[in-house]
Each structure stands twice: as structure tokens, then as C-alpha cells.
XYZ file of C-alpha atoms in Angstrom:
475
model
C -57.581 10.853 40.106
C -55.997 7.406 40.272
C -54.469 5.683 37.284
C -55.814 2.365 36.074
C -53.127 -0.325 36.218
C -53.672 -3.571 34.377
C -53.503 -6.808 36.332
C -50.448 -7.973 34.444
C -48.588 -4.791 35.274
C -49.622 -5.013 38.899
C -48.295 -8.515 39.148
C -45.076 -8.027 37.272
C -44.089 -4.388 37.470
C -44.919 -3.117 40.919
C -42.739 -5.557 42.952
C -39.797 -4.893 40.619
C -40.409 -1.171 40.698
C -40.312 -0.947 44.498
C -36.711 -2.118 44.869
C -34.597 0.726 43.479
C -36.939 3.479 42.327
C -34.483 6.368 42.660
C -31.676 4.472 40.935
C -34.124 3.788 38.118
C -34.962 7.503 37.959
C -31.260 8.327 37.542
C -31.032 5.997 34.536
C -34.246 7.268 32.972
C -33.243 10.906 33.490
C -29.800 10.226 32.003
C -31.431 8.850 28.862
C -33.725 11.868 28.700
C -30.734 14.198 28.978
C -29.036 12.270 26.173
C -32.091 12.734 23.936
C -32.922 16.319 24.892
C -29.352 17.569 24.785
C -28.530 16.000 21.430
C -29.458 19.055 19.375
C -27.680 21.431 21.752
C -24.456 19.424 21.945
C -24.053 19.396 18.173
C -25.043 23.056 17.835
C -21.637 24.325 18.972
C -19.889 21.906 16.622
C -21.780 22.901 13.463
C -19.210 25.362 12.031
C -16.374 22.845 12.383
C -18.531 20.058 10.889
C -19.317 22.282 7.919
C -15.654 23.076 7.321
C -14.450 19.491 7.764
C -17.057 17.926 5.469
C -17.291 20.898 3.052
C -21.016 21.372 3.703
C -23.028 24.384 2.597
C -25.245 26.111 5.157
C -28.358 24.654 3.526
C -26.952 21.145 3.864
C -25.465 21.738 7.304
C -28.848 22.507 8.858
C -29.922 18.935 8.073
C -27.534 17.596 10.688
C -30.076 19.053 13.125
C -33.250 18.752 11.043
C -32.762 15.037 10.275
C -32.834 14.349 14.003
C -36.004 16.415 14.504
C -37.814 14.841 11.537
C -37.127 11.260 12.669
C -37.846 12.100 16.318
C -41.215 13.762 15.684
C -42.265 11.342 12.970
C -41.775 8.152 14.996
C -42.790 9.326 18.491
C -46.359 8.019 18.378
C -45.168 4.671 17.059
C -42.549 4.598 19.802
C -45.139 5.369 22.467
C -47.485 2.635 21.280
C -44.635 0.145 20.923
C -43.701 0.797 24.563
C -47.234 -0.081 25.687
C -47.519 -3.172 23.454
C -44.002 -4.627 23.275
C -42.835 -3.716 26.774
C -41.416 -0.476 28.143
C -38.029 -1.722 29.267
C -37.450 -3.509 25.959
C -38.357 -0.413 23.912
C -36.303 1.814 26.187
C -33.229 -0.380 25.789
C -33.739 -0.695 22.022
C -34.029 3.074 21.660
C -30.942 3.847 23.738
C -29.012 1.143 21.886
C -29.979 2.544 18.474
C -29.052 6.046 19.652
C -25.610 4.848 20.796
C -24.915 2.864 17.616
C -25.951 5.846 15.491
C -23.604 8.051 17.533
C -20.736 5.690 16.685
C -21.602 5.964 12.979
C -21.756 9.770 13.287
C -18.375 9.887 15.041
C -16.805 7.899 12.191
C -18.833 9.503 9.367
C -16.647 9.996 6.274
C -19.228 12.054 4.378
C -22.224 14.334 4.688
C -24.759 11.652 3.749
C -23.517 9.226 6.383
C -23.595 11.899 9.088
C -27.148 12.987 8.240
C -28.339 9.358 8.150
C -26.720 8.766 11.539
C -28.483 11.798 12.975
C -31.800 10.422 11.704
C -30.936 7.137 13.430
C -30.383 9.021 16.682
C -33.782 10.671 16.280
C -35.451 7.301 15.749
C -33.678 5.927 18.827
C -34.898 8.867 20.898
C -38.449 8.318 19.600
C -38.336 4.742 20.910
C -36.716 5.454 24.276
C -38.425 8.752 25.166
C -42.061 7.628 25.597
C -40.963 4.383 27.264
C -38.797 6.367 29.682
C -41.604 8.641 30.849
C -44.074 5.757 31.057
C -41.580 3.869 33.253
C -41.397 6.841 35.614
C -45.173 6.765 36.086
C -45.085 2.972 36.456
C -42.365 3.007 39.104
C -43.683 5.893 41.220
C -47.280 5.779 42.523
C -49.537 8.721 41.745
C -49.321 11.461 44.356
C -46.477 13.419 46.006
C -43.857 10.754 45.253
C -44.649 10.745 41.526
C -44.810 14.548 41.457
C -41.344 14.725 43.015
C -39.963 12.166 40.556
C -41.514 13.959 37.593
C -40.114 17.275 38.820
C -36.592 15.798 38.906
C -37.079 14.041 35.581
C -38.414 17.107 33.775
C -35.822 19.393 35.368
C -33.093 17.216 33.877
C -34.777 17.246 30.473
C -35.500 20.961 30.465
C -31.999 21.927 31.600
C -30.098 19.553 29.328
C -30.247 21.935 26.357
C -28.298 24.709 28.045
C -25.867 22.189 29.536
C -25.416 20.638 26.107
C -24.440 23.992 24.608
C -21.501 24.272 27.002
C -20.483 20.620 26.720
C -20.562 20.783 22.930
C -18.416 23.915 22.893
C -15.856 22.488 25.295
C -15.587 19.150 23.494
C -15.336 20.744 20.066
C -12.654 23.229 21.173
C -10.596 20.543 22.942
C -11.007 17.405 20.814
C -12.901 18.248 17.623
C -16.509 17.717 16.551
C -16.346 13.918 16.462
C -15.774 13.841 20.225
C -19.341 15.081 20.712
C -20.638 11.778 19.353
C -18.051 9.736 21.228
C -19.343 11.112 24.530
C -22.940 10.384 23.482
C -21.922 6.805 22.769
C -20.290 6.443 26.188
C -23.360 7.763 28.020
C -25.661 5.518 25.991
C -23.599 2.431 26.798
C -23.533 3.310 30.510
C -27.333 3.580 30.517
C -27.692 0.243 28.713
C -25.469 -1.538 31.233
C -27.763 -0.470 34.069
C -31.101 -1.252 32.418
C -31.585 -4.836 33.607
C -30.370 -4.076 37.110
C -32.650 -1.160 37.971
C -35.641 -1.055 35.600
C -38.734 -3.253 36.070
C -39.100 -6.001 33.505
C -42.771 -5.300 32.890
C -44.866 -7.306 30.457
C -45.871 -7.264 26.820
C -49.355 -5.981 26.125
C -52.022 -8.152 24.544
C -52.866 -5.528 21.910
C -51.651 -5.546 18.347
C -49.682 -2.696 16.819
C -51.825 -0.612 14.473
C -49.560 -0.723 11.434
C -51.951 1.166 9.144
C -52.211 3.989 11.664
C -48.467 3.836 12.314
C -47.616 4.225 8.634
C -50.128 7.060 8.145
C -49.142 9.144 11.175
C -45.406 8.519 10.838
C -45.340 9.521 7.172
C -47.754 12.397 7.823
C -45.751 13.874 10.699
C -42.444 13.278 8.930
C -43.674 15.079 5.803
C -45.141 17.895 7.923
C -41.899 18.496 9.812
C -39.886 18.172 6.584
C -42.137 20.634 4.759
C -42.046 23.227 7.524
C -38.295 22.874 8.038
C -37.650 23.085 4.303
C -39.911 26.141 3.969
C -37.724 28.197 6.277
C -34.878 27.986 3.739
C -36.575 27.812 0.291
C -39.953 29.456 0.943
C -43.498 28.213 1.363
C -44.276 28.141 -2.374
C -41.508 25.696 -3.344
C -42.947 22.600 -5.017
C -41.455 20.125 -2.555
C -42.753 22.157 0.403
C -46.295 22.368 -1.012
C -46.296 18.686 -1.994
C -45.032 17.596 1.420
C -47.548 19.670 3.357
C -50.520 18.626 1.196
C -49.552 14.973 1.524
C -49.086 15.438 5.272
C -52.610 16.869 5.655
C -54.133 14.007 3.632
C -52.274 11.377 5.657
C -53.059 12.942 9.047
C -56.761 13.369 8.235
C -56.795 9.772 7.048
C -55.048 8.745 10.277
C -57.762 10.337 12.435
C -60.491 8.695 10.353
C -58.787 5.306 10.652
C -58.256 5.644 14.396
C -61.961 6.323 14.895
C -62.934 3.026 13.264
C -60.177 0.538 14.143
C -60.584 -1.709 17.197
C -57.026 -1.267 18.512
C -55.886 2.243 17.501
C -52.336 3.513 17.629
C -53.600 6.697 19.314
C -56.755 6.014 21.343
C -58.763 9.192 20.799
C -60.384 8.567 24.174
C -57.348 10.089 25.902
C -58.578 13.499 24.726
C -61.630 13.148 26.960
C -59.239 14.108 29.744
C -59.253 17.875 30.246
C -55.664 17.851 31.613
C -54.466 16.030 28.471
C -56.059 18.673 26.243
C -54.507 21.441 28.334
C -51.098 19.732 28.219
C -51.291 19.453 24.420
C -52.004 23.169 24.062
C -49.272 23.961 26.587
C -46.739 21.917 24.601
C -47.374 23.978 21.469
C -47.514 27.350 23.251
C -44.386 26.477 25.263
C -42.074 25.316 22.492
C -42.912 27.929 19.859
C -41.341 30.844 21.818
C -38.687 28.673 23.477
C -37.185 27.261 20.290
C -37.628 30.615 18.585
C -35.558 32.240 21.318
C -32.931 29.486 21.201
C -32.671 29.987 17.427
C -32.319 33.763 17.494
C -30.403 34.293 20.759
C -27.090 32.908 19.391
C -27.537 34.979 16.227
C -28.023 38.099 18.345
C -25.158 37.397 20.721
C -22.652 36.226 18.106
C -23.711 38.308 15.123
C -24.492 41.620 16.851
C -22.765 41.570 20.242
C -19.652 39.745 18.993
C -19.769 36.794 21.414
C -17.873 33.602 20.573
C -19.880 30.351 20.239
C -18.712 29.241 23.681
C -19.607 32.601 25.219
C -23.091 32.581 23.701
C -23.611 29.055 25.007
C -22.391 30.038 28.463
C -24.806 32.969 28.477
C -27.724 30.497 28.441
C -26.341 28.231 31.183
C -28.327 29.930 34.007
C -31.424 28.658 32.255
C -30.621 25.082 33.247
C -29.953 25.928 36.900
C -33.110 28.023 37.277
C -35.265 25.395 35.581
C -34.138 22.756 38.078
C -35.267 24.851 41.053
C -38.506 25.954 39.378
C -39.429 22.411 38.324
C -38.743 21.087 41.821
C -40.928 23.836 43.295
C -43.675 22.933 40.823
C -43.454 19.253 41.749
C -43.701 19.954 45.482
C -46.695 22.275 45.094
C -48.530 20.650 42.206
C -51.021 18.783 44.385
C -51.884 21.981 46.269
C -51.894 24.494 43.398
C -52.976 22.274 40.527
C -51.527 21.470 37.118
C -53.537 23.989 35.108
C -52.595 27.091 37.182
C -48.922 26.104 37.039
C -49.062 25.651 33.266
C -50.766 29.030 32.816
C -48.343 30.810 35.161
C -45.358 29.227 33.439
C -46.553 30.273 29.984
C -47.152 33.833 31.173
C -43.586 34.042 32.492
C -42.288 32.678 29.184
C -44.374 35.322 27.404
C -42.811 38.076 29.528
C -39.277 36.696 29.198
C -39.405 36.259 25.413
C -42.061 38.713 24.244
C -41.034 41.604 26.493
C -37.484 41.252 27.823
C -35.811 39.549 24.847
C -37.748 41.933 22.576
C -36.072 44.979 24.176
C -32.444 43.846 23.769
C -30.408 46.684 22.163
C -27.617 46.629 19.590
C -25.077 47.389 22.327
C -26.723 45.077 24.873
C -25.203 44.321 28.260
C -25.372 40.719 29.468
C -26.251 41.501 33.097
C -28.848 44.142 32.277
C -30.404 42.921 29.025
C -29.825 39.176 28.598
C -29.696 37.579 32.054
C -33.062 38.998 33.261
C -34.742 37.674 30.104
C -33.152 34.243 30.582
C -34.095 34.155 34.274
C -37.767 35.088 33.866
C -38.457 32.664 31.038
C -36.516 29.889 32.803
C -38.758 30.078 35.862
C -41.701 29.794 33.498
C -40.154 26.800 31.744
C -39.682 24.923 35.003
C -43.243 25.559 36.170
C -44.866 24.778 32.830
C -42.758 21.760 31.861
C -43.246 19.878 35.136
C -47.008 20.492 35.268
C -47.453 19.841 31.527
C -45.667 16.498 31.790
C -47.848 15.379 34.708
C -51.037 16.628 33.023
C -50.253 14.796 29.784
C -51.011 11.476 31.520
C -53.624 12.555 34.072
C -56.881 10.687 33.559
C -55.204 8.254 31.134
C -55.118 4.523 32.006
C -51.682 3.284 33.045
C -51.467 0.945 30.053
C -51.764 3.978 27.728
C -49.146 6.173 29.417
C -46.548 5.365 26.766
C -48.679 6.630 23.900
C -49.918 9.604 25.962
C -46.375 10.748 26.731
C -45.341 10.126 23.132
C -48.193 12.268 21.855
C -47.307 15.156 24.179
C -43.668 15.139 23.066
C -44.894 14.995 19.468
C -46.955 18.126 20.139
C -43.821 19.770 21.552
C -41.777 18.919 18.463
C -44.490 19.923 16.007
C -45.116 23.164 17.886
C -41.405 23.916 17.980
C -40.650 23.162 14.335
C -43.726 24.925 12.950
C -43.232 27.763 15.427
C -39.613 28.394 14.495
C -40.427 28.334 10.776
C -43.275 30.797 11.335
C -41.092 33.099 13.458
C -38.350 33.044 10.811
C -40.933 34.007 8.200
C -42.222 36.862 10.379
C -38.704 38.126 11.104
C -37.688 38.045 7.448
C -40.846 39.929 6.460
C -39.920 42.976 8.572
C -36.153 42.919 7.966
C -35.560 45.508 5.260
C -31.778 45.942 5.418
C -28.506 44.441 6.584
C -27.549 46.894 9.320
C -27.540 45.614 12.934
C -30.598 47.760 13.694
C -32.527 46.313 10.738
C -31.576 42.743 11.607
C -32.407 43.233 15.273
C -35.849 44.594 14.411
C -36.605 41.234 12.770
C -35.399 39.351 15.836
C -37.572 41.543 18.067
C -40.634 40.883 15.919
C -40.016 37.157 16.215
C -39.658 37.436 20.003
C -42.886 39.440 20.321
C -44.769 36.952 18.147
C -43.471 34.009 20.160
C -44.376 35.719 23.418
C -47.900 36.343 22.109
C -48.315 32.626 21.358
C -47.359 31.774 24.956
C -49.686 34.435 26.380
C -52.659 33.219 24.323
C -51.953 29.649 25.416
C -51.866 30.740 29.075
C -55.225 32.497 28.809
C -56.928 29.526 27.149
C -55.519 27.084 29.707
C -56.627 29.329 32.588
C -60.153 29.888 31.200
C -61.884 27.064 33.137
C -60.588 28.463 36.426
C -61.389 32.034 35.391
C -64.948 31.020 34.491
C -65.352 29.006 37.680
C -65.577 25.639 35.934
C -64.548 22.512 37.771
C -61.656 20.540 36.260
C -62.622 17.165 34.838
C -60.530 14.311 33.588
């Protein structure tokens, strides 16, 4: 399947893109690592932030949730803006906003300022993320070269979380929590300085931005993520949770109805005619529900039950990043031969085994080498296989001029799946936790792991069905 490239892009982008493609990939991957690792880097600093700014646990969680809400809520708008206003311009604007917000966070004198700065970082990531991935597909022609580039790009993104855990712990221990944001600022500025030199200028699209659709989907997704995140702490029956979720449903249904009738939609529903895009959307949800559930509960298990320090629990996950790099590279090299759908299904099955079986058998007196590392290793191989193939599939059969919105939608599905998934797993775990002993608490964690693994397994089966039934893949 070959991508459709508009005449303006062919004239302006391809000559620029052919000069320094691998240098451009370094810059784009660095920005992805900055976005993807943002939550992880701050995770290790949370206790010190809470003490320094006198924040309760309920308020402290918003230093992470504010980022997720802004990121998920504005991703579709960011993807469409990249296609209409120009990918390099949106990429630079997003990285710049992220860096400026990091400066504000580093200097934040109060809780409100810090949370607002984190929301600014999420908005910056929503602008730069879709543009970044669309630039990768613009610079590298479809085929083995693009598969290799996507494997490197996704390996960096998938491994940045575990790397961020260690970096955040080291920076916080050595220089305090504000240093985490100082380093983010420095990386953002370095990326900005290289933008004009290595990224293709591209062109502005002739379409108009769908502001009605943008307002509806942005508010709808923001309210959905807010409602689900809020529910995990105050319950699903709280008035603000119910109000947010009802309003989100109304806005999102209205968004779909509007997109079906408007001439220049924010999210062209035609992209869902592509079978790989539909598979990638399902994979995003089935992937991130168990992954983020594990990343939420693993530190609680290691620190609260095994007695690890924050730095030790972060270091315990580091092999994940290394394994993902090798698995994603292997997926990229073999994607043309094996196919995207089999790799997605195989990756989800490995995640299901790693989370739903191995993490679910961790004991109260667990040993790292026997109980934790095998679980990390198995699911990490699955992450590398599924993430690389899912990323490629999310734009297969989609015209080149719509790659920004296609990539933005897939990342939105990841964020929605992760946030809703974690809230659901927390609810399931709390429902079976009847006491405060380590055994009682661990039984809740195990139930969450099993549930998350089941989500991944169901996703794998559905994605593999066309091959199992002998149907030919269409896009």
C-alpha cells in the first residue's frame, strides 16, 4: 500500500527531507522521549513535591493528571493543526510551549502554578506529538526504510518511561524536584535549536480548521479523562464525575454527528475504512490498559510490600526500556515479511502473559530475579512488538496529508485506554481488597493484573481474527 502525497508536499517536503533524514529522526525521537518520559520523570519527585508545597495526596495526583487531561484532550486538534498549519511549525510550537511550561514548573511558588504548568506541558506535547510522527512518515518513504525509522522512533518512546523513572530519582536525590523541570527545559531548547536545520519546512494545507469539531472533541475528551481520573479518588457516583461523564458523552456523540456532515472535518471518518487503522485503535486501548495498570501498581507492590526505595523500584523497571528497544527493532525489520496485524496480536499476547500471569503471581516475599524480572521481560518484548506495528498500522491506508490527524487519533486512543483502564483496574482492586494486611492488599493488585491481562488477551484475539478466519487484509 503506498501513501498518497499531495503535490505541494512532493514539491516542498521531499527534497528537504532527503538531506539529513537520520539527523531529523534524532530530533523527532528526542522530542518524543521528552513527551513520553514526562510523567515518569516527575513520578519519583512526587513525595518531595508534596512535602515542599504542602500538598495532600488528592491534590498531588493532579501534577500528573493535569498533564494527561491536557494531552488527551488536545491531541486531535494538534494532529489536525499539523496537517493544516504545517508540521514543522506545529512541532516547534509544541516543543516551545513544553519548554516554557517546564520553566514555570521549575519556578512554581504554589500548587496552582505547578498544576497549570503541567497542563501547559500536556498541551505542548499534544501539539508536537502528532506533528513529530507525521514528519517521520513524510521524511522516510514507505517500505523497509520507514519501518526501520519507525522502529527506532517507537523504541525511544516506549523505553522513555523506564528511563525517566531512573532520571527522575537521580535528579531529585541530587538536586531536588525542581531540577527535573530544569532538565526538561534544557532538552526542549536543544531540540528547538535544531528544528530549522534538520526538519523539512513543508507547507500549509489549504483546508480550514474545524473549530466546531475541535471545541466539541477537545471538551468531550477533556471531560471524559477528568471524570475517569476523578472517579478513581472520589467514586463513580460523585456529582462532578457523573456530570463530567454525561457531558463528555453528549459532546462526543455531537462531535461524530458534526464530522459526518461538515465538508472539512477535524477527524475524517474515512480513515476508519482502513482495516489496519481499526486494528491499531483497538491495539492502543488493549495495550495501554494493562501497561499503565502495571506501572501504577508495580511501585506500590515494590515499595509498600517489598520495602524498596523509590529509586530501587524505578531501577527494577529499567530492563523494560532495553528490551523494548531490541523488540521494536526486530519488529521493524520483520514487519514487511510478518505483517502488522500478527505482530500486534503477538505483542498483546505477551503483554497478557507478563501482566495477567507473571505479575499476578508475585508473592508477599517476592524475589526480584525470580518474580519481578521475568514479568518485566516478557511484557517488554510484547510492548516492543505491539508498539512498533501499532504505530505503523495507525497510518497505513491513510493519505499522507492526513497522517498528522491519524497519528494524533491513535495516541488519543492510547491515552483514553490508559486513563479509563487504570481507573477501572483501581475500582476492581478496591472491590476485592477486604483488609489492610499485605496479603489482602496484594490480592487486590493481583486482581487488577489479571483483569488487565484479560483485556490484552481479548484485544489480541480480535486483532488476529481476520487471519484466523482466512480473510485477506484490506486497507
